[in-house]
Tab-separated table of C-alpha atoms in Angstrom:
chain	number	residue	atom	x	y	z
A	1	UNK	CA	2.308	9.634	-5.832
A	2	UNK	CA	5.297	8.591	-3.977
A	3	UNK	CA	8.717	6.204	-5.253
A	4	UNK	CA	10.958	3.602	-4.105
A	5	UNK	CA	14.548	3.207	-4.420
A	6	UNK	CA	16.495	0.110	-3.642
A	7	UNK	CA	20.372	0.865	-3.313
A	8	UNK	CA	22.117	-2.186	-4.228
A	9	UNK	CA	25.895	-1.357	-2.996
A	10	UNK	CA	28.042	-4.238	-5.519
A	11	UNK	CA	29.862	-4.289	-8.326
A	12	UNK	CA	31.933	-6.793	-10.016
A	13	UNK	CA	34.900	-4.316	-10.530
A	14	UNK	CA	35.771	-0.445	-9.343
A	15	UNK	CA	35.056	1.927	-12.603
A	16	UNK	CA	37.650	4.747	-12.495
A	17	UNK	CA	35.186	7.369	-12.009
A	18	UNK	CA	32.769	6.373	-9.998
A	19	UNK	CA	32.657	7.758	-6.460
A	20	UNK	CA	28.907	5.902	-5.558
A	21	UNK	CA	29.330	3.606	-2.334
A	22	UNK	CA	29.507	0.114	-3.652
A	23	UNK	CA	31.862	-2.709	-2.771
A	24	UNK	CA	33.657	-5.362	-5.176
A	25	UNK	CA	33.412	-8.142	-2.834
A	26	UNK	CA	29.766	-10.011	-3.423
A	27	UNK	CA	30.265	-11.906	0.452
A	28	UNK	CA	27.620	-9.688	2.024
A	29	UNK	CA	25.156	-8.960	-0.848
A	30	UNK	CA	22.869	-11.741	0.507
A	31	UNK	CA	22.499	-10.239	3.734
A	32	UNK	CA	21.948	-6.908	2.677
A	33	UNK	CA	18.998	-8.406	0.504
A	34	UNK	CA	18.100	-9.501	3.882
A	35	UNK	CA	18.242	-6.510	5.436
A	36	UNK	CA	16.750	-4.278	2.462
A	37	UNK	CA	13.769	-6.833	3.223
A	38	UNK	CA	13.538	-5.711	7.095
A	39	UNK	CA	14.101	-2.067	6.324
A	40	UNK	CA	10.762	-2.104	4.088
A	41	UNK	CA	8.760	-3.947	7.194
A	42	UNK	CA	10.877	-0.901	9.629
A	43	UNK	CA	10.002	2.178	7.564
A	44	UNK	CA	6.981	1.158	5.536
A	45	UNK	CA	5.265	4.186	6.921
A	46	UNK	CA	7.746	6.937	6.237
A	47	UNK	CA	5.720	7.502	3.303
A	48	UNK	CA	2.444	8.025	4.927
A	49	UNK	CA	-0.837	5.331	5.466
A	50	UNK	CA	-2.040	5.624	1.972
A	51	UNK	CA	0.852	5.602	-0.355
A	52	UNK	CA	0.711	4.468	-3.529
A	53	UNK	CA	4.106	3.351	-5.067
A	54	UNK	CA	4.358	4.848	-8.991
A	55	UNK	CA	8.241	4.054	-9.630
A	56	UNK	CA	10.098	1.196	-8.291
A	57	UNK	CA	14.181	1.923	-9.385
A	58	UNK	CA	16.574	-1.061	-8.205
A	59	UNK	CA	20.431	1.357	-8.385
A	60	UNK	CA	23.729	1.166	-7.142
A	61	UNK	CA	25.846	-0.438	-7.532
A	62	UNK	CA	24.971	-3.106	-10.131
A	63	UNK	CA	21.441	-4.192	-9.272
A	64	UNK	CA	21.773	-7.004	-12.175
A	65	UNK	CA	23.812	-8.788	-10.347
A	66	UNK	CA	20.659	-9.534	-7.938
A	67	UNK	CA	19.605	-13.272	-8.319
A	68	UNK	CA	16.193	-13.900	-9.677
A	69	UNK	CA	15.495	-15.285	-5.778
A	70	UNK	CA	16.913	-12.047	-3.953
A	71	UNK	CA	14.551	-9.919	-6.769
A	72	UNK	CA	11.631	-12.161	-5.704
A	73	UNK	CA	11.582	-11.503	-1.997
A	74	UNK	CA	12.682	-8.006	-3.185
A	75	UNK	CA	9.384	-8.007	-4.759
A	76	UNK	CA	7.279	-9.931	-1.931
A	77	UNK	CA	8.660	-7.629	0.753
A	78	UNK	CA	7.718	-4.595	-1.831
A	79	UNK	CA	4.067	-5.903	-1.827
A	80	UNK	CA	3.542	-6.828	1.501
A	81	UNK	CA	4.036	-3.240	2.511
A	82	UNK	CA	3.175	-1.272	0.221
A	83	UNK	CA	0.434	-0.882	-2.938
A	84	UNK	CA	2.313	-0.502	-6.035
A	85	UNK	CA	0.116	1.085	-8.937
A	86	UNK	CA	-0.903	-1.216	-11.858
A	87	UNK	CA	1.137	1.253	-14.007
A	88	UNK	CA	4.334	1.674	-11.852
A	89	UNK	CA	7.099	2.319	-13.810
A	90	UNK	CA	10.041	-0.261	-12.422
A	91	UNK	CA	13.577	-0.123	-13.655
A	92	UNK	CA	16.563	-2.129	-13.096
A	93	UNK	CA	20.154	-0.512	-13.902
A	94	UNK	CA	22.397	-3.314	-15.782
A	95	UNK	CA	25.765	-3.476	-16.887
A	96	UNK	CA	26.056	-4.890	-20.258
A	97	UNK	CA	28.311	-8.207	-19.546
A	98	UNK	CA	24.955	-9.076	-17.039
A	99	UNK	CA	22.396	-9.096	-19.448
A	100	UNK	CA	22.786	-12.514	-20.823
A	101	UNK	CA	19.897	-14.761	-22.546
A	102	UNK	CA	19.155	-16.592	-19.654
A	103	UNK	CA	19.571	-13.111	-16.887
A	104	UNK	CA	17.312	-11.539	-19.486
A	105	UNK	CA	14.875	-14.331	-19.587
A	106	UNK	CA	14.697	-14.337	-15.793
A	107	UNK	CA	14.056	-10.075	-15.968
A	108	UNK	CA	11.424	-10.133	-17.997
A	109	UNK	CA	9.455	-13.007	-16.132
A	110	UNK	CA	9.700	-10.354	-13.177
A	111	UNK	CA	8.029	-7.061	-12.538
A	112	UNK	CA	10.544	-5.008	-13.680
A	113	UNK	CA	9.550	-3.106	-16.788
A	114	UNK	CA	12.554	-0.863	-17.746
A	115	UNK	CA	15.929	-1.686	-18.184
A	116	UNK	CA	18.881	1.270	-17.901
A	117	UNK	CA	21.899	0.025	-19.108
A	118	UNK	CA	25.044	1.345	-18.497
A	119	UNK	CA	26.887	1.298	-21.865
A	120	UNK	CA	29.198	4.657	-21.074
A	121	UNK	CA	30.731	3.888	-24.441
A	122	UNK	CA	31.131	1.862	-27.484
A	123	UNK	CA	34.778	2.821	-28.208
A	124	UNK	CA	37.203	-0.321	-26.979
A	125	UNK	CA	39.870	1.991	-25.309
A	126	UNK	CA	37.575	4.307	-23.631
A	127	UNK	CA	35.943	1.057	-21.788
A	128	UNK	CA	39.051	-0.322	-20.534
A	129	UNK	CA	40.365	3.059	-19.567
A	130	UNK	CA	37.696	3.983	-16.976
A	131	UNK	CA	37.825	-0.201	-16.044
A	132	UNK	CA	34.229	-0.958	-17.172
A	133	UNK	CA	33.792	-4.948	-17.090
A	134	UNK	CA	32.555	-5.117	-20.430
A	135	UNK	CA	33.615	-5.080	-23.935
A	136	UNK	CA	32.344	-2.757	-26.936
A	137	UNK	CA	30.597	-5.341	-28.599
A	138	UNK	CA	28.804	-6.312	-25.604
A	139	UNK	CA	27.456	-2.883	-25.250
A	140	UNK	CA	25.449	-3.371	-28.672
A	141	UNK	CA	24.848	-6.798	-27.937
A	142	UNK	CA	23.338	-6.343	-24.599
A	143	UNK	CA	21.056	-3.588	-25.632
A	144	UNK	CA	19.668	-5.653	-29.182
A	145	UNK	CA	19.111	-8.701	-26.739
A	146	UNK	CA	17.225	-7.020	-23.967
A	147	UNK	CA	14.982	-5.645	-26.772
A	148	UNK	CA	14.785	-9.366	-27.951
A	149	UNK	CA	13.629	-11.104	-24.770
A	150	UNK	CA	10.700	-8.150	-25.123
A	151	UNK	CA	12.048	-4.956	-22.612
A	152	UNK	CA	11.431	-1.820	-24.822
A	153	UNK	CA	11.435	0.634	-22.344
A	154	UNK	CA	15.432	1.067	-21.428
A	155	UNK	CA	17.817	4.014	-21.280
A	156	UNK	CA	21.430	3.582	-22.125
A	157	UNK	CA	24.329	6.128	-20.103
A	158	UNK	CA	26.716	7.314	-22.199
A	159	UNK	CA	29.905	9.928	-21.133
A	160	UNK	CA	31.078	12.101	-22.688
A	161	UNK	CA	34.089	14.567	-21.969
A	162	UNK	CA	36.981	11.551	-21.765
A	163	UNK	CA	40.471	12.033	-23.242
A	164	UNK	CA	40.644	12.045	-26.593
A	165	UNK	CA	42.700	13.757	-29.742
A	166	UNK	CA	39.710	14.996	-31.270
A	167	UNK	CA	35.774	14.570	-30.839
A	168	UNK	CA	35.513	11.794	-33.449
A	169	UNK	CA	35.002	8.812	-30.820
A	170	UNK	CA	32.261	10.901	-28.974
A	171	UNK	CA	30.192	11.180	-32.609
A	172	UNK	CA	30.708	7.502	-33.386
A	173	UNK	CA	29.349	7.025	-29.792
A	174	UNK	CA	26.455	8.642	-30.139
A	175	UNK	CA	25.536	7.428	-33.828
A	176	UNK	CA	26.241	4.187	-31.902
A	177	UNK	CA	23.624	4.609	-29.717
A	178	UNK	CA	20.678	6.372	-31.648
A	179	UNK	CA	21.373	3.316	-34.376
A	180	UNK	CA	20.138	1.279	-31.023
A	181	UNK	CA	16.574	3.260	-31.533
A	182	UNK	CA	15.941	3.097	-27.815
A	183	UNK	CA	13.520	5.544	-26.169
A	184	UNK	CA	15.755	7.115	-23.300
A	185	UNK	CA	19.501	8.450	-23.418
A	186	UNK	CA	21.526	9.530	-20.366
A	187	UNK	CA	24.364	11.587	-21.351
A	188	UNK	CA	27.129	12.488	-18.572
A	189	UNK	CA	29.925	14.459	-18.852
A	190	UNK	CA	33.029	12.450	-17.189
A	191	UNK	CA	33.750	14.095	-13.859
A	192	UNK	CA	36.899	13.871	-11.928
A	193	UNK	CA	36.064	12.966	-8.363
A	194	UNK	CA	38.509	13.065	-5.466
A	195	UNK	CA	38.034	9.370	-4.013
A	196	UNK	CA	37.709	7.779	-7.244
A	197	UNK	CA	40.792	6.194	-9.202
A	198	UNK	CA	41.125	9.161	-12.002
A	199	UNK	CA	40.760	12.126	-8.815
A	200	UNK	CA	44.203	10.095	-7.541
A	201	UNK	CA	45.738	10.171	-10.484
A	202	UNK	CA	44.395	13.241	-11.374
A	203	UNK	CA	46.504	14.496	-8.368
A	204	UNK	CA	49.812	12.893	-9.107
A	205	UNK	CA	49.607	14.061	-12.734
A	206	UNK	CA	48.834	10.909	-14.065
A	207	UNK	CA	45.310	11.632	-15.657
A	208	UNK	CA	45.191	14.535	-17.546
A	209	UNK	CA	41.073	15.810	-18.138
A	210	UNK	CA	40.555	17.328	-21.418
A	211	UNK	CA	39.958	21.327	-20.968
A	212	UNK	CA	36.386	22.460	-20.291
A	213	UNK	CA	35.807	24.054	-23.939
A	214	UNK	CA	36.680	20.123	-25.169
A	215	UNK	CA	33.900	18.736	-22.985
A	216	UNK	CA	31.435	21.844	-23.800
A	217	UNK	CA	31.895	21.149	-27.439
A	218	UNK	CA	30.757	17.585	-26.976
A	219	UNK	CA	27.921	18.626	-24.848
A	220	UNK	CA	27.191	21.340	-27.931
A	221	UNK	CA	27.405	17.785	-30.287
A	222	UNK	CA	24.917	15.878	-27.861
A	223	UNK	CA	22.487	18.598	-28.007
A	224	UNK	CA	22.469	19.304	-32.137
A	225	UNK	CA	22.864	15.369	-32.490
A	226	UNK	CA	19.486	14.681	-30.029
A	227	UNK	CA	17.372	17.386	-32.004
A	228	UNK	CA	18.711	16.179	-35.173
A	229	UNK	CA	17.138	12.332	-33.930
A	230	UNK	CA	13.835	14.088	-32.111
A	231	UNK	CA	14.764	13.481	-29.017
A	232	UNK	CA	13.668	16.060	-26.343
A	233	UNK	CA	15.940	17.122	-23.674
A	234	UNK	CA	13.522	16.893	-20.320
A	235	UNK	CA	16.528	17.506	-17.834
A	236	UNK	CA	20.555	18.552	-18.950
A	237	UNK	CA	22.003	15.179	-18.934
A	238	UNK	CA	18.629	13.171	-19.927
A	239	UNK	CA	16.844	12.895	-23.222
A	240	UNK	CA	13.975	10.844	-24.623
A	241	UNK	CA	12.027	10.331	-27.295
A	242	UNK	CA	8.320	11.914	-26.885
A	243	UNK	CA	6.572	11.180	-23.885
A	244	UNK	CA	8.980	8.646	-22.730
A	245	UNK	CA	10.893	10.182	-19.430
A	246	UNK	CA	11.782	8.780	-16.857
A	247	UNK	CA	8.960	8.815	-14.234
A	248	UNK	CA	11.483	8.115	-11.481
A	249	UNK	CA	14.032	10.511	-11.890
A	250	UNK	CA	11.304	13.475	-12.989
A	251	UNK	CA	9.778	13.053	-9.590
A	252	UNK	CA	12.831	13.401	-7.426
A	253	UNK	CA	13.183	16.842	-9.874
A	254	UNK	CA	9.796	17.128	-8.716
A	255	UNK	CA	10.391	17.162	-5.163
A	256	UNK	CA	7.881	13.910	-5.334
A	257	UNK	CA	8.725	11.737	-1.847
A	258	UNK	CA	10.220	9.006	-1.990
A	259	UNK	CA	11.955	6.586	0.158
A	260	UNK	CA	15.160	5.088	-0.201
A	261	UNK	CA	16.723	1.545	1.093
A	262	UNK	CA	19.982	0.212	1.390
A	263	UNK	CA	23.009	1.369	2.730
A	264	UNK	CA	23.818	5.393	1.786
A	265	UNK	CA	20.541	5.889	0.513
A	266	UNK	CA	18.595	8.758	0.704
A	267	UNK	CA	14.769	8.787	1.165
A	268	UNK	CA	12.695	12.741	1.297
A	269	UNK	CA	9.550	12.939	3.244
A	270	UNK	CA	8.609	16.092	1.766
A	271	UNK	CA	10.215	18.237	4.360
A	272	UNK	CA	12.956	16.556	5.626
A	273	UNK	CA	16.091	14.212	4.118
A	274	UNK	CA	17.176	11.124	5.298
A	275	UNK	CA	20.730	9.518	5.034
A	276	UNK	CA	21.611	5.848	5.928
A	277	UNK	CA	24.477	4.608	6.522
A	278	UNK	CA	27.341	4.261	3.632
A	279	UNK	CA	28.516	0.995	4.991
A	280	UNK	CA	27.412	-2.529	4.360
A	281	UNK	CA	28.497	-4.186	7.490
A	282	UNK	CA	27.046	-1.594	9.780
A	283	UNK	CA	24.270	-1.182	7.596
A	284	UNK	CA	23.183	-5.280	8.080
A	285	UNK	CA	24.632	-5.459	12.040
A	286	UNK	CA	22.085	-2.583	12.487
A	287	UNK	CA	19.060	-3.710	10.840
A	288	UNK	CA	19.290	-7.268	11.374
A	289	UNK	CA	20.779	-7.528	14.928
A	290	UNK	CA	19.792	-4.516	16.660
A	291	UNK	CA	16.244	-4.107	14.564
A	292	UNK	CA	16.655	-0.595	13.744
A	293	UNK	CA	18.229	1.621	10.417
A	294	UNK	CA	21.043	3.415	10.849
A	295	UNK	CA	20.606	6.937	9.013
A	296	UNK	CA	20.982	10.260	9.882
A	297	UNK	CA	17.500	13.309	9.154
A	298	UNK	CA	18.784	15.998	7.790
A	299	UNK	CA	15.656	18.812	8.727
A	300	UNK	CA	15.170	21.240	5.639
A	301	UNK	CA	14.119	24.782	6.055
A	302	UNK	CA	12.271	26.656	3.687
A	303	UNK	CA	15.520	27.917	2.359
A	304	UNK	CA	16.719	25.007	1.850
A	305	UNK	CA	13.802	23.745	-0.277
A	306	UNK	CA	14.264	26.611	-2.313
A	307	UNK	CA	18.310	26.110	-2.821
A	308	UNK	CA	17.109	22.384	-4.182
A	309	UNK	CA	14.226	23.844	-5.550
A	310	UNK	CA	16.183	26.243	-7.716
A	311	UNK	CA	19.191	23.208	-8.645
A	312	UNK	CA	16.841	20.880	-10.219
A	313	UNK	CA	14.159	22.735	-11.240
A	314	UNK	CA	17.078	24.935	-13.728
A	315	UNK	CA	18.506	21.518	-15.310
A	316	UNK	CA	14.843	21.274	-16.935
A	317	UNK	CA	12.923	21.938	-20.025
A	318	UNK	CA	9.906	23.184	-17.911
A	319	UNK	CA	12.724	25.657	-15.720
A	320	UNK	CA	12.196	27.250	-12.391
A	321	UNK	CA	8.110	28.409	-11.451
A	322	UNK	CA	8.876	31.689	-10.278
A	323	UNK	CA	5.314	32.356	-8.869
A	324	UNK	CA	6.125	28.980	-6.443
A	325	UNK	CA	9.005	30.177	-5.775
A	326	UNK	CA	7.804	33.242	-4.534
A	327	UNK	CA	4.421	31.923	-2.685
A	328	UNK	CA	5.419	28.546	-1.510
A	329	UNK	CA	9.162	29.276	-0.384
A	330	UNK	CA	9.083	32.684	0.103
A	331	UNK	CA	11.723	33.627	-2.555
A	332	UNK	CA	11.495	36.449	-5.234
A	333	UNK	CA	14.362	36.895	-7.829
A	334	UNK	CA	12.610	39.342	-9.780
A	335	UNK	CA	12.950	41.240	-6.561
A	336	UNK	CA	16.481	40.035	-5.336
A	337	UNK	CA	17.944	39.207	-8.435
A	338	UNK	CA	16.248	41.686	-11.403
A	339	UNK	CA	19.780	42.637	-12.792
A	340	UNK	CA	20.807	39.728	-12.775
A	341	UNK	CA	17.877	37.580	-14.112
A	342	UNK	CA	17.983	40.511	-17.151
A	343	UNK	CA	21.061	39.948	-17.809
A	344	UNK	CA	20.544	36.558	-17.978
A	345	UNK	CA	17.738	37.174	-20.558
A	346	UNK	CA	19.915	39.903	-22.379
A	347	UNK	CA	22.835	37.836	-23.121
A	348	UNK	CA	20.694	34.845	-24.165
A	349	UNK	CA	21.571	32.340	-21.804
A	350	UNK	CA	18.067	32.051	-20.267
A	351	UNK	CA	14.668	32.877	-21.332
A	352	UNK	CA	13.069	34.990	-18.772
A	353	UNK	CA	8.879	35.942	-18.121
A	354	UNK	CA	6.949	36.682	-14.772
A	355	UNK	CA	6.703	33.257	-14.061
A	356	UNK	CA	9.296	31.140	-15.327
A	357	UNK	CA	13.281	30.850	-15.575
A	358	UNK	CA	14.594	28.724	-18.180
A	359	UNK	CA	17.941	27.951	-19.291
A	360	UNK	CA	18.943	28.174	-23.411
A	361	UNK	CA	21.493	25.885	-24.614
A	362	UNK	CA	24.077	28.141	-24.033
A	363	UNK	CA	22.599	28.828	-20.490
A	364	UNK	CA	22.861	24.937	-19.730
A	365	UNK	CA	26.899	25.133	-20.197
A	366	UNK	CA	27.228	27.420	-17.349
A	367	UNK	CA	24.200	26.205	-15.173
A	368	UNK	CA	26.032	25.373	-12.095
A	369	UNK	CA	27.717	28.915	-11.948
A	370	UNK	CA	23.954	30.460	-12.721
A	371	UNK	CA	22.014	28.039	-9.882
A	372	UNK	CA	24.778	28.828	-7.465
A	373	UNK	CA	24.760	33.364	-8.505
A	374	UNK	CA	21.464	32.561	-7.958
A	375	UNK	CA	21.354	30.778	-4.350
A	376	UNK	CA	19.780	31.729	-1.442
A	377	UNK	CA	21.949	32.623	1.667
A	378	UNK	CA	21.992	31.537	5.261
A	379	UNK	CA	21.344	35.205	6.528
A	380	UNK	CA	17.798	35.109	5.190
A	381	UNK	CA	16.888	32.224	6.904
A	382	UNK	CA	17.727	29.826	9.453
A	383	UNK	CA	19.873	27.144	8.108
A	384	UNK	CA	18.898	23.272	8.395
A	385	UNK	CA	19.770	20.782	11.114
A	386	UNK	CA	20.991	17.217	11.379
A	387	UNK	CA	19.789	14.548	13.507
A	388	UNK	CA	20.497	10.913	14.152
A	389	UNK	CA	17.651	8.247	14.065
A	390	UNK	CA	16.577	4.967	14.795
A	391	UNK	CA	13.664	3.905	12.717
């Protein structure tokens, strides 16, 4: 069981909170396609002789604004290297003002067989605020014509946490969205990132974030509102409807490999990360002219494992397998953490046996504080290393 991801690095316009490497000018995109196409013939063996390719996930970046040319020898290259399972699950992230008749028409005569749109809201103001290139309307539109031209497996993002008087906007949001019927929400709270447009104006007091009990009442909202609709939340910012996660992103929670293309993604072998490049032109000179991929290995040690190991494994519903914890990574919190993990238990924030951890609702609002009390530290082990390669 192993994954793909293709990092598509373009966008039509810079949101205002979004600190992913991506560039507004389109000049290059064809020669990254290019060179996307010569990475998969460079590294097609990072993932071993026999691997099978279960998820496919174009991101980015705007992946929809791939033409139905660069997505076929995207696809070609794909297939040529690799054996992709009859079932794979293959998803495309949109933006709403892409997903025209005719774009739509030319997605579903592809392979891709999921669709996550990035709606972030439905409320006028709040779109042109954080610069998204589309309008509310379009963000029902999009969604009720994608279902039209026959994609029923899509995900729509959705943040939560932006400016507001009150939380009215953030309920008519999410009644919005659930009136949509789709099978997958992604819910985000709005985060204030250094580099981005709102972390600069953040800085110069010129963007003023609502307080943290604002954006935890919201999140309180999301979670009544999903149970009220039966959707199940599988991960803290990701909720479906029965059965219907999202195979790609519940295998990197999994610590599934994967491999990643395209400049500044990341690939995992396993036991070790890899890094390329966040930079187009050095990304294509490197690949295409010199033949090799730019990236940096980042070697894990088993305490590192368990330090990712604990940070995913608390954001889900299944929580953190104490017993392979303990056996495969060599980490006991019953042992180094008992008070702790009790009090954890006592106060209701997590639900607590021999072999599991798992966060409550109340637990989820504070899980970066609990992951990080709960961290192992560099004096138990020997810390990881970084490395430069050519592959």
């Amino acid at each position: 069981m192993s994954g793909l991801y293709l990092h598509i690095p373009f966008c039509k316009q810079a949101c205002h909170y979004c600190d992913f490497h991506f560039s507004t000018s389109l000049g290059l995109k064809g020669s990254v396609v290019e060179a996307v196409v010569r990475e998969l013939a460079l590294r097609h063996a990072y993932l071993g002789p026999h691997a099978v390719l279960n998820t496919i996930y174009f991101g980015g970046g705007t992946p929809s604004l791939l033409s139905a040319a660069e997505l076929d020898a995207l696809f070609a290259a794909i297939h040529k290297h690799f054996a992709v399972a009859p079932d794979a699950e293959i998803t495309l992230e949109a933006n709403p003002d892409d997903l025209t008749p005719p774009k739509l028409r030319e997605l579903a005569a592809s392979p891709i067989n999921r669709l996550s749109i990035g709606l972030q809201s439905f409320h006028e103001p709040h779109l042109r605020l954080m610069n998204r290139a589309h309008s509310a309307q379009e963000s029902t539109v999009a969604v009720q014509q994608a279902q039209a031209a026959g994609f029923e497996n899509i995900s729509v993002d959705l943040i939560y946490g932006v400016p507001a008087p009150d939380h009215r906007i953030w309920a008519q949001d999410m009644a919005a969205a659930f009136a949509l019927e789709v099978p997958h929400l992604s819910c985000y709270a709005l985060t204030i990132e250094p580099g981005t447009v709102f972390g600069r104006q953040a800085k110069k007091g010129r963007f003023l974030p609502p307080p943290d009990e604002f954006v935890a009442q919201q999140f309180e909202m999301l979670l009544e509102q999903m149970q009220r609709h039966s959707y199940q939340q599988y991960e803290i910012s990701n909720f479906c409807q029965p059965g219907r996660e999202s195979r790609h992103n519940s295998a990197y929670w999994q610590g599934v490999p994967y491999l990643g293309l395209g400049p500044s993604a990341h690939s995992f072998d396993g036991h070790n990360r890899q890094y390329t490049v966040a930079n187009n032109h050095q990304y294509v000179q490197a690949v295409l002219e010199q033949g090799h991929v730019p990236a940096t290995i980042e070697h894990l040690t088993t305490l590192d494992r368990a330090n990712e190991y604990l940070m995913t494994s608390l954001r889900t519903a299944q929580g953190c397998n104490l017993t392979y914890l303990r056996d495969t990574l060599g980490v006991d919190l019953h042992q180094q953490h008992s008070v702790y993990l009790r009090e954890l238990h006592r106060t209701g924030l997590a639900e607590l046996t021999p072999s599991i951890l798992r966060l409550t609702n109340r637990g989820k609002l504070l899980a970066d504080h609990i992951t990080l009390e709960l961290f192992q530290s560099s004096d138990s082990a020997t810390t990881g290393s970084s490395t430069p390669v050519n592959s």
